[in-house]
Amino acid sequence: MSAVIESTAEETRHDSAGPWRAAFRRLRNDRLGMVCVVIVVAYMLIVLASALGLVARDWNREVGVSYANPGFLPHLENLEAESSRNLTAQSKVPPVDLSDIDPLAPYYKELDERTARIKVTEIQRSDTLPFGGDKWGKDIIKKTVKGAEISIFVGFAAALLAAVLGTVFGACAGYFGGRINDLFEWIYNVFTSIPYILLILAFAAVFGKGIVTVIMILGITGWTGIYRLLRAEYLKHREREYVRAADAIGASDMRRMFVQILPNVSHVILVQLSQHVVQFIKAEVILSFLGFGVPVELVSWGTMLAEAQNELVIGKWWQLAAATASMAVLVTAFSLFTDALRDALDPKLKALL
Amino acid sequence: MTAYIIRRLWQMIPTMLGVVLLIFFLFNWVGGDPAQVLAGKISNPEQIENIRKQLGVDQPFWRQLIIFCQQIVTGDFGRSWSTNEEVSRIFATRIGPTLTIMFPLLLLETTLGIVFALGVAYVRGSLTDRAIMIACTFAMSISFLVYIILGQWLFGFLLGWFPVQGWSESYWKNLVVYAPLPVFLALLVSVAPTLRLYRSFFLDEINQDYVRTARAKGLSETTVMFKHVMRNAMIPILTNVAIALPSLMIGSFLLEKFFSIPGLGREVITAVERSDFPVIKAITVYLAVFTMFLNLLVDVLYKWVDPRVEFK
């Protein structure tokens, strides 16, 4: 406790060391927290690169044979690839001669000429890929990167939406009180009285599939926790002297809510935002797995897991491993980063938790 | 006490009204005309016309709302749009399997959570404590889906200890043959977060003055832990179990889907897949009502667990 008092005293002496800088300093001293920051930043860079099309642009190309083996296990038996190869070989058997009954027979020559003009390049499918291939011979690593892009983007966007809704609602309810508070409390009670999973599924049933839809569903159903905290913060802050002072010099309600109070509660929002990102990434994965999430032409960690379920039975474990590992590392790092962020932004809380 | 319960029941009315409005807004307004939703799902135009008439689609919205309220009060949501089974029958037949899975799960989860958390809290700060906490963080980072996929494959397919999936007519056979694997896998997933949470509850109590006093007057460690600490930590634990109860009713819908258990959770998923609105509407409304009554029950239970709690 004494350390906290000292550091705040120090901050008041030097105007330059604001609370954010002090928080950053505390975060930098947290070694585990910094490791997690590095991991999270690395994921963000990959996602950014993938979104800009620098990596994994051609994730959808079928570069390998069906269920191509991982590069480090080139000699695993691959019955699926062989059976499809046999099928291709069979189709090369010359077709039965039908020319005496075929009405197209007079055009055979012309058709042959036309066919010759079209260049057909046989795709060279490789037997192994760095981390194996899926059913269609797509590269698992590229697929995982693309899946990460979508899962993480959905998580962030939904958390942002939930944070905005929760903050605005909480600010209004806490700041104005009275009727407005009653209204938002009513909405809050309605949303929390339906079990969360059921609420999400009910929204999913009506709105259908799509990335934007998933973001909307998670955001609209997930704002309640942030609202609760922000309302309590605004209730506390609206009576503080600095807000009264702002009132005295004639600041409007909006200005007091979002210019005066908001910066003072922003650490709460930031920590909540970070917590919700993890929660929503997990939720997106489950929704996509069930087929209520991203559309079929896209890939997310959830759709990868859905495919992996059937692959495991025939011994193709790499897609499962890739999706699980990449998600587990991100979720662990992000959760620990959230804890570190909370400790750094609100050192008083650490004593309580 | 009676006055408190009556006041709480009174306060429930606006919330319940809100739930009804929300569900109505979702399914009758956003969801749109059943004829559009069902196009391609039901080929019989007569049946669609019946559904439209039943919901009063061609009538003004307030009239449709009244029809919806009537359905809720009488419990008659009509028939499922996809299987033509009566919604009330779906409820009655699906709740059994869900409880067969979820009740043992809740019991085991709470008991194991309490025992382990008490043990870990007792040796707090030690290497064991830290190792278990790290293991918990790691276990929590892996998706529930992966646990089920791997567990079903390993114990059901590869080792053959349990049936991969299935359900039967006999209650005991279900409990002994089909339930153990899903319950075990769900336990694996839920033990880590439960342990972490309960540990923090116990730690809150362990540092209190009364614990020191109890030790100072020479009580044995078992008495201190099980009688003094445990009883006080029961309040947050009870809250936590109560919060978990409503989701217990739809079961872990993932478990039911993976293991083909004909419970409410799987019913919800199939209903969402088939845009079977009557089923989702009914389940959502009734579970919300159930949750509200449960919250009231828990608040009353507090009084029983902790006589210091006063009703405001």
PDB file of C-alpha atoms in Angstrom, chain A residues 45-167:
ATOM      1  CA  LEU A  45       1.074  -8.349 -36.771  1.00  0.00           C
ATOM      2  CA  ILE A  46       0.217 -11.674 -38.399  1.00  0.00           C
ATOM      3  CA  VAL A  47      -3.450 -10.732 -38.492  1.00  0.00           C
ATOM      4  CA  LEU A  48      -2.592  -7.348 -39.995  1.00  0.00           C
ATOM      5  CA  ALA A  49      -0.317  -8.918 -42.595  1.00  0.00           C
ATOM      6  CA  SER A  50      -3.016 -11.421 -43.468  1.00  0.00           C
ATOM      7  CA  ALA A  51      -5.683  -8.704 -43.697  1.00  0.00           C
ATOM      8  CA  LEU A  52      -3.462  -6.679 -46.030  1.00  0.00           C
ATOM      9  CA  GLY A  53      -2.910  -9.771 -48.155  1.00  0.00           C
ATOM     10  CA  LEU A  54       0.815 -10.044 -47.441  1.00  0.00           C
ATOM     11  CA  VAL A  55       0.561 -13.591 -46.099  1.00  0.00           C
ATOM     12  CA  ALA A  56      -1.908 -16.433 -46.541  1.00  0.00           C
ATOM     13  CA  ARG A  57      -3.570 -14.695 -49.484  1.00  0.00           C
ATOM     14  CA  ASP A  58      -3.777 -17.974 -51.392  1.00  0.00           C
ATOM     15  CA  TRP A  59      -4.980 -20.054 -48.431  1.00  0.00           C
ATOM     16  CA  ASN A  60      -7.879 -21.274 -50.517  1.00  0.00           C
ATOM     17  CA  ARG A  61      -5.656 -22.816 -53.236  1.00  0.00           C
ATOM     18  CA  GLU A  62      -5.488 -26.569 -53.302  1.00  0.00           C
ATOM     19  CA  VAL A  63      -1.743 -26.992 -53.410  1.00  0.00           C
ATOM     20  CA  GLY A  64      -1.326 -30.477 -51.997  1.00  0.00           C
ATOM     21  CA  VAL A  65      -2.909 -33.865 -52.321  1.00  0.00           C
ATOM     22  CA  SER A  66      -5.903 -34.625 -50.156  1.00  0.00           C
ATOM     23  CA  TYR A  67      -4.743 -34.730 -46.511  1.00  0.00           C
ATOM     24  CA  ALA A  68      -1.147 -34.099 -47.538  1.00  0.00           C
ATOM     25  CA  ASN A  69       1.273 -35.289 -44.886  1.00  0.00           C
ATOM     26  CA  PRO A  70       3.151 -32.765 -42.756  1.00  0.00           C
ATOM     27  CA  GLY A  71       6.682 -32.094 -44.004  1.00  0.00           C
ATOM     28  CA  PHE A  72       8.230 -33.690 -40.923  1.00  0.00           C
ATOM     29  CA  LEU A  73       6.271 -36.942 -41.382  1.00  0.00           C
ATOM     30  CA  PRO A  74       6.522 -37.520 -45.144  1.00  0.00           C
ATOM     31  CA  HIS A  75       6.069 -41.284 -45.065  1.00  0.00           C
ATOM     32  CA  LEU A  76       2.731 -41.603 -43.299  1.00  0.00           C
ATOM     33  CA  GLU A  77       0.244 -43.707 -45.140  1.00  0.00           C
ATOM     34  CA  ASN A  78      -2.219 -41.526 -47.025  1.00  0.00           C
ATOM     35  CA  LEU A  79      -5.057 -43.708 -48.270  1.00  0.00           C
ATOM     36  CA  GLU A  80      -7.269 -40.736 -49.130  1.00  0.00           C
ATOM     37  CA  ALA A  81      -4.762 -39.238 -51.551  1.00  0.00           C
ATOM     38  CA  GLU A  82      -4.177 -42.629 -53.181  1.00  0.00           C
ATOM     39  CA  SER A  83      -7.844 -43.302 -53.698  1.00  0.00           C
ATOM     40  CA  SER A  84      -8.346 -39.927 -55.348  1.00  0.00           C
ATOM     41  CA  ARG A  85      -5.267 -40.541 -57.490  1.00  0.00           C
ATOM     42  CA  ASN A  86      -6.708 -43.878 -58.569  1.00  0.00           C
ATOM     43  CA  LEU A  87      -9.924 -42.125 -59.502  1.00  0.00           C
ATOM     44  CA  THR A  88      -8.034 -39.653 -61.688  1.00  0.00           C
ATOM     45  CA  ALA A  89      -6.143 -42.532 -63.298  1.00  0.00           C
ATOM     46  CA  GLN A  90      -9.377 -44.337 -64.056  1.00  0.00           C
ATOM     47  CA  SER A  91     -10.855 -41.291 -65.704  1.00  0.00           C
ATOM     48  CA  LYS A  92      -7.944 -41.253 -68.167  1.00  0.00           C
ATOM     49  CA  VAL A  93      -9.108 -44.525 -69.740  1.00  0.00           C
ATOM     50  CA  PRO A  94     -10.273 -43.646 -73.300  1.00  0.00           C
ATOM     51  CA  PRO A  95     -14.082 -43.364 -73.419  1.00  0.00           C
ATOM     52  CA  VAL A  96     -16.240 -45.861 -75.272  1.00  0.00           C
ATOM     53  CA  ASP A  97     -16.689 -45.024 -78.934  1.00  0.00           C
ATOM     54  CA  LEU A  98     -20.208 -43.671 -79.379  1.00  0.00           C
ATOM     55  CA  SER A  99     -19.723 -41.922 -82.710  1.00  0.00           C
ATOM     56  CA  ASP A 100     -22.410 -43.877 -84.607  1.00  0.00           C
ATOM     57  CA  ILE A 101     -25.229 -42.852 -82.212  1.00  0.00           C
ATOM     58  CA  ASP A 102     -23.880 -39.557 -80.885  1.00  0.00           C
ATOM     59  CA  PRO A 103     -25.613 -36.564 -82.531  1.00  0.00           C
ATOM     60  CA  LEU A 104     -22.495 -34.514 -81.862  1.00  0.00           C
ATOM     61  CA  ALA A 105     -20.363 -36.871 -83.940  1.00  0.00           C
ATOM     62  CA  PRO A 106     -20.045 -34.535 -86.976  1.00  0.00           C
ATOM     63  CA  TYR A 107     -18.607 -31.841 -84.721  1.00  0.00           C
ATOM     64  CA  TYR A 108     -15.920 -34.020 -83.118  1.00  0.00           C
ATOM     65  CA  LYS A 109     -13.167 -32.513 -85.211  1.00  0.00           C
ATOM     66  CA  GLU A 110     -14.175 -28.950 -84.525  1.00  0.00           C
ATOM     67  CA  LEU A 111     -14.545 -29.664 -80.810  1.00  0.00           C
ATOM     68  CA  ASP A 112     -11.114 -31.256 -80.689  1.00  0.00           C
ATOM     69  CA  GLU A 113      -9.609 -28.202 -82.358  1.00  0.00           C
ATOM     70  CA  ARG A 114     -11.267 -25.901 -79.848  1.00  0.00           C
ATOM     71  CA  THR A 115     -10.116 -28.034 -76.958  1.00  0.00           C
ATOM     72  CA  ALA A 116      -6.566 -27.904 -78.207  1.00  0.00           C
ATOM     73  CA  ARG A 117      -6.665 -24.117 -78.189  1.00  0.00           C
ATOM     74  CA  ILE A 118      -7.459 -23.983 -74.463  1.00  0.00           C
ATOM     75  CA  LYS A 119      -4.397 -24.428 -72.372  1.00  0.00           C
ATOM     76  CA  VAL A 120      -4.828 -26.747 -69.437  1.00  0.00           C
ATOM     77  CA  THR A 121      -2.177 -26.625 -66.785  1.00  0.00           C
ATOM     78  CA  GLU A 122      -2.094 -29.635 -64.567  1.00  0.00           C
ATOM     79  CA  ILE A 123      -1.661 -28.427 -60.981  1.00  0.00           C
ATOM     80  CA  GLN A 124       1.314 -30.108 -59.470  1.00  0.00           C
ATOM     81  CA  ARG A 125      -0.044 -31.284 -56.139  1.00  0.00           C
ATOM     82  CA  SER A 126       2.680 -31.978 -53.636  1.00  0.00           C
ATOM     83  CA  ASP A 127       2.587 -35.013 -51.366  1.00  0.00           C
ATOM     84  CA  THR A 128       3.681 -33.101 -48.301  1.00  0.00           C
ATOM     85  CA  LEU A 129       2.986 -29.616 -46.974  1.00  0.00           C
ATOM     86  CA  PRO A 130       4.870 -27.906 -44.102  1.00  0.00           C
ATOM     87  CA  PHE A 131       2.171 -28.722 -41.553  1.00  0.00           C
ATOM     88  CA  GLY A 132       0.018 -31.013 -43.622  1.00  0.00           C
ATOM     89  CA  GLY A 133      -3.056 -30.362 -45.711  1.00  0.00           C
ATOM     90  CA  ASP A 134      -6.809 -30.634 -45.258  1.00  0.00           C
ATOM     91  CA  LYS A 135      -9.337 -32.651 -47.206  1.00  0.00           C
ATOM     92  CA  TRP A 136      -8.928 -30.498 -50.311  1.00  0.00           C
ATOM     93  CA  GLY A 137      -5.162 -30.238 -49.990  1.00  0.00           C
ATOM     94  CA  LYS A 138      -5.116 -26.692 -48.632  1.00  0.00           C
ATOM     95  CA  ASP A 139      -2.071 -25.664 -46.655  1.00  0.00           C
ATOM     96  CA  ILE A 140      -2.893 -25.895 -42.934  1.00  0.00           C
ATOM     97  CA  ILE A 141      -0.509 -23.148 -41.887  1.00  0.00           C
ATOM     98  CA  LYS A 142      -2.036 -20.644 -44.289  1.00  0.00           C
ATOM     99  CA  LYS A 143      -5.483 -21.751 -43.270  1.00  0.00           C
ATOM    100  CA  THR A 144      -4.635 -21.267 -39.592  1.00  0.00           C
ATOM    101  CA  VAL A 145      -3.325 -17.773 -40.283  1.00  0.00           C
ATOM    102  CA  LYS A 146      -6.445 -16.840 -42.228  1.00  0.00           C
ATOM    103  CA  GLY A 147      -8.606 -18.408 -39.508  1.00  0.00           C
ATOM    104  CA  ALA A 148      -6.744 -16.392 -36.887  1.00  0.00           C
ATOM    105  CA  GLU A 149      -7.412 -13.220 -38.857  1.00  0.00           C
ATOM    106  CA  ILE A 150     -11.153 -13.796 -38.868  1.00  0.00           C
ATOM    107  CA  SER A 151     -11.497 -15.138 -35.324  1.00  0.00           C
ATOM    108  CA  ILE A 152      -9.412 -12.341 -33.827  1.00  0.00           C
ATOM    109  CA  PHE A 153     -11.086  -9.662 -35.936  1.00  0.00           C
ATOM    110  CA  VAL A 154     -14.513 -10.859 -34.857  1.00  0.00           C
ATOM    111  CA  GLY A 155     -13.376 -10.966 -31.220  1.00  0.00           C
ATOM    112  CA  PHE A 156     -12.025  -7.422 -31.332  1.00  0.00           C
ATOM    113  CA  ALA A 157     -14.892  -5.880 -33.257  1.00  0.00           C
ATOM    114  CA  ALA A 158     -17.511  -7.532 -31.045  1.00  0.00           C
ATOM    115  CA  ALA A 159     -15.672  -6.486 -27.879  1.00  0.00           C
ATOM    116  CA  LEU A 160     -15.468  -2.937 -29.207  1.00  0.00           C
ATOM    117  CA  LEU A 161     -19.179  -2.885 -29.945  1.00  0.00           C
ATOM    118  CA  ALA A 162     -20.019  -4.327 -26.523  1.00  0.00           C
ATOM    119  CA  ALA A 163     -17.713  -1.801 -24.845  1.00  0.00           C
ATOM    120  CA  VAL A 164     -19.284   1.132 -26.695  1.00  0.00           C
ATOM    121  CA  LEU A 165     -22.819  -0.023 -25.870  1.00  0.00           C
ATOM    122  CA  GLY A 166     -21.931  -0.826 -22.256  1.00  0.00           C
ATOM    123  CA  THR A 167     -20.137   2.491 -21.789  1.00  0.00           C
TER     124      THR A 167
END
